[in-house]
Short mmCIF file of C-alpha atoms in Angstrom, two decimals:
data_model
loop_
_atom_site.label_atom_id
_atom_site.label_comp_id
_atom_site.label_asym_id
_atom_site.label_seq_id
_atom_site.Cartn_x
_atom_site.Cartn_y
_atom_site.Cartn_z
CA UNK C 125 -23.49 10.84 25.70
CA UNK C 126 -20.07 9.83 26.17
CA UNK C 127 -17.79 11.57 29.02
CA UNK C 128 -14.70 12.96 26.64
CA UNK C 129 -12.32 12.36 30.15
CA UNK C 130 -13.35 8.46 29.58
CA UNK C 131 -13.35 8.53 25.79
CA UNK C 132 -9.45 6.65 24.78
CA UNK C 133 -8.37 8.40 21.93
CA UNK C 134 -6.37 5.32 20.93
CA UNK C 135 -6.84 2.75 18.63
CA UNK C 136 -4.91 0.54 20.61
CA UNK C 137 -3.70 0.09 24.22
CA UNK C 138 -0.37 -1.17 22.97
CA UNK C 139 1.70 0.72 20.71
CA UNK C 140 4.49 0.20 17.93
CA UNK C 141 7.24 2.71 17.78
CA UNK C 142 9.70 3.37 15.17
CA UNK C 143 12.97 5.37 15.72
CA UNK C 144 12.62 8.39 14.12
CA UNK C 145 15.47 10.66 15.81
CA UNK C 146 17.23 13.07 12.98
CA UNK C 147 19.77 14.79 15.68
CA UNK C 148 23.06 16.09 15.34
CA UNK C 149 25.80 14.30 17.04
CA UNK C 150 28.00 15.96 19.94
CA UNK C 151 30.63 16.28 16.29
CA UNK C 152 27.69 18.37 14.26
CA UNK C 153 27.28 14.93 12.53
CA UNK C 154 23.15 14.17 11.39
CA UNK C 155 21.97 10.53 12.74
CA UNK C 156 19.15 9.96 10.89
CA UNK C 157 17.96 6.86 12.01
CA UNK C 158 14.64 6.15 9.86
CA UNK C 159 17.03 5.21 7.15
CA UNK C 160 19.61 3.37 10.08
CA UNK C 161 16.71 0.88 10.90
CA UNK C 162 15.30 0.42 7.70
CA UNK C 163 12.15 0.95 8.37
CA UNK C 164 10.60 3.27 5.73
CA UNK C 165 11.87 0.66 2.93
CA UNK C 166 10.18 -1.91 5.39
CA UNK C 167 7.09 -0.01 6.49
CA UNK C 168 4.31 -2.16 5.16
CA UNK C 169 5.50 -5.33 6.19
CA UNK C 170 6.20 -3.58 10.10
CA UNK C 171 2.46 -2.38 10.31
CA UNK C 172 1.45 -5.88 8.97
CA UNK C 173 3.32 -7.41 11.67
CA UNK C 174 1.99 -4.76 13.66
CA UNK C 175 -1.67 -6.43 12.91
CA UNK C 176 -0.77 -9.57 14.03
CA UNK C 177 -0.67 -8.64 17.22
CA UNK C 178 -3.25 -6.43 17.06
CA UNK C 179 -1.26 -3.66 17.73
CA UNK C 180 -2.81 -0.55 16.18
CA UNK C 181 -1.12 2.73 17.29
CA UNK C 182 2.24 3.70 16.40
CA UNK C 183 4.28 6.59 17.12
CA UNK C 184 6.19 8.32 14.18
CA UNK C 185 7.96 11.47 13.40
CA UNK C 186 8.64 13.72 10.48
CA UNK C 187 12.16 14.32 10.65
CA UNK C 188 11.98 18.03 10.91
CA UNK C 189 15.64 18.15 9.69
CA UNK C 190 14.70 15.70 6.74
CA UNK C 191 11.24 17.73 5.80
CA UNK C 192 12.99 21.22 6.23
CA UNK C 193 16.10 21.97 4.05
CA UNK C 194 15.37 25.58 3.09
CA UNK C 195 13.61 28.17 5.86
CA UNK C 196 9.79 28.02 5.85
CA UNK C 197 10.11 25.33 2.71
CA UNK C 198 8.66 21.76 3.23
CA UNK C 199 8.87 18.44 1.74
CA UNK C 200 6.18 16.09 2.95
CA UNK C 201 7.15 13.12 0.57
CA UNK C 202 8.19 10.82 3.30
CA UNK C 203 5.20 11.69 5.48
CA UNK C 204 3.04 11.04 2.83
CA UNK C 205 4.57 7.36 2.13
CA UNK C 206 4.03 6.72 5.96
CA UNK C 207 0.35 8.42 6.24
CA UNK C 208 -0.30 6.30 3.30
CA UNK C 209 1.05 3.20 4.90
CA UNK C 210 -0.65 3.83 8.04
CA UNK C 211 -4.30 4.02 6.16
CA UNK C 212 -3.44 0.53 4.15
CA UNK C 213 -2.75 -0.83 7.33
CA UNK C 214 -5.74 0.48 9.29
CA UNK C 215 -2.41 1.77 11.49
CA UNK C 216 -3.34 4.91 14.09
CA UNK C 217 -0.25 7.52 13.46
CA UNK C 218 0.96 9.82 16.64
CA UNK C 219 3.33 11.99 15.27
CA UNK C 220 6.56 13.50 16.78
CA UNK C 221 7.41 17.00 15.57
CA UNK C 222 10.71 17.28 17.06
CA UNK C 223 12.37 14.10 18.11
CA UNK C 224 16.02 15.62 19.06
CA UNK C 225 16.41 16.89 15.47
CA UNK C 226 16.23 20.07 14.11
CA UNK C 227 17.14 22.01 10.69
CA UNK C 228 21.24 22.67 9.85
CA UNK C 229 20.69 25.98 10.34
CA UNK C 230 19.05 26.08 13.81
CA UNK C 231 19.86 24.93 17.41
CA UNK C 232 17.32 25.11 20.40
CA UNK C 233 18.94 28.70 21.34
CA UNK C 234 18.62 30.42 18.36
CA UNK C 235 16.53 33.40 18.33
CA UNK C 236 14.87 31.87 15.97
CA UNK C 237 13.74 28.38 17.04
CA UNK C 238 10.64 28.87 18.44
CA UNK C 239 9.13 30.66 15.49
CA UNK C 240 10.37 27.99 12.76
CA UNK C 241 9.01 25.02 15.33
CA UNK C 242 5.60 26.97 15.38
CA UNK C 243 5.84 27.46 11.75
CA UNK C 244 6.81 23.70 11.18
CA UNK C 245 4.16 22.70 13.58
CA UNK C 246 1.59 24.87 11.35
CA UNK C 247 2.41 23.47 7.94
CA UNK C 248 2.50 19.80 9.42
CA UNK C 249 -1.15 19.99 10.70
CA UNK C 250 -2.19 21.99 7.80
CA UNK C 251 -0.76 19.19 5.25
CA UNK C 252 -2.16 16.43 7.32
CA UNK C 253 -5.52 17.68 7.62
CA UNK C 254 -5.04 18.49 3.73
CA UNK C 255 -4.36 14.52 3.23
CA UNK C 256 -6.65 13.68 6.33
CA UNK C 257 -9.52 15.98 6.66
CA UNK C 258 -11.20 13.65 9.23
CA UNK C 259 -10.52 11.86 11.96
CA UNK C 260 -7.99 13.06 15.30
CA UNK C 261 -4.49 13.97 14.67
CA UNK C 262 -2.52 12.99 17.86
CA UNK C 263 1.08 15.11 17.91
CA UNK C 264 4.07 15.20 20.18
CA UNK C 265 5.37 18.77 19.59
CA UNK C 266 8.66 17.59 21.50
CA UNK C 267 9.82 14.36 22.36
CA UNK C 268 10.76 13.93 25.87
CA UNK C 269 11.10 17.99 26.43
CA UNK C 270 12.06 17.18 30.03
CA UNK C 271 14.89 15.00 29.22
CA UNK C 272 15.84 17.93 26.93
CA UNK C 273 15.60 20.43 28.90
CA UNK C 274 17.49 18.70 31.24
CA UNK C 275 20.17 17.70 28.67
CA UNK C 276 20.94 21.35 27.62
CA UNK C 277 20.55 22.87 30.79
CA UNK C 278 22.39 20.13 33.06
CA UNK C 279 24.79 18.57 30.81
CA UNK C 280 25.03 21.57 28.02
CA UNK C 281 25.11 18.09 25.87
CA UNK C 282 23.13 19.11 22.64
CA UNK C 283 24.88 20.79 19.72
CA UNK C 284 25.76 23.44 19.75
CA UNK C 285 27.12 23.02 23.59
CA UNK C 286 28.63 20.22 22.53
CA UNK C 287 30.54 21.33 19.41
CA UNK C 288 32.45 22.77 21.96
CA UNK C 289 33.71 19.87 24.16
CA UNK C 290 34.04 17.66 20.56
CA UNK C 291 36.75 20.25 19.25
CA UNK C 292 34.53 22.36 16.55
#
C-alpha cells in the first residue's frame, strides 16, 4: 500500500509554465497576456516541445476575467481548447484560478469577491470534472496570495488603490 505523504502527484518533476495573468493595470487597463505571448494559437506545438524534454506538468490558468463577462455566467471555450491540448499531448494541467485578474466589475475589496471566487472556483471544478471525470485535478485558487496580500496591503498597488495614484 502506498504512503499518500510519499505518493508525487506530478507527472513530472519539472514543469512548463505559460503566462496566464488577465490583471488590470495601475490605469484600469486589462493585460491579458495569453493572447500577448501567443501561446493559445501556439499551444500544441509548446506541449510538443514540452515532450522533448520530457517535461510533463504545466501550470495554466483560466483567465477568470476572460471566462467571466456577465455575474455567475461562464465561458469555458478557451479552457476546453487547452484541456484538450493537454490530453493530445499526454500534458498534466495545474490550473490557476486567479492569477492577478479578476472580472470588470469586481476588485479584491468588494463585498462581493469572495462569493463570485467561490462561485468561479465551483463551476471550474464542476466543468472540469464534467470534461475529466477521472484522474486528479491540481488547482491554485490564488496565485502567489502572499505577494498579493502584500501588494494591496503594503503598497495599496492593485486597482482599485491604484486608480487613485494613476489619476482615475
Amino acid at each position: 500500500m502506498q504512503n499518500n505523504l510519499t505518493t508525487n502527484p506530478f507527472a513530472s518533476f519539472w514543469w512548463g509554465g505559460y503566462e496566464c495573468t488577465d490583471q488590470l493595470n495601475a490605469f484600469g487597463n486589462r493585460v491579458d497576456f495569453l493572447p500577448l505571448t501567443g501561446h493559445l494559437p501556439l499551444i500544441d506545438q509548446d506541449y510538443a516541445d514540452l515532450g522533448q524534454l520530457k517535461v510533463k506538468t504545466v501550470r495554466e490558468g483560466i483567465r477568470w476575467a476572460m471566462i467571466e463577462k456577465t455575474p455567475y455566467q461562464y465561458d469555458w471555450s478557451t479552457v476546453k481548447l487547452m484541456l484538450d491540448a493537454g490530453e493530445r499531448h499526454g500534458i498534466q494541467q495545474v490550473w490557476d484560478i486567479c492569477h492577478f485578474g479578476y472580472p470588470d466589475d469586481l476588485t479584491p475589496l468588494h463585498p462581493m469577491f469572495a462569493r463570485r471566487f467561490a462561485a468561479v472556483c465551483r463551476a471550474f471544478v464542476d466543468f472540469y470534472r464534467s470534461v475529466r471525470p477521472e484522474g486528479t485535478l491540481i488547482v491554485t485558487p490564488i496565485n502567489e496570495v502572499s505577494f498579493m496580500s502584500w501588494l494591496g496591503g503594503m503598497c495599496a498597488a492593485p486597482p482599485p488603490t491604484a486608480w487613485a495614484r494613476a489619476g482615475k
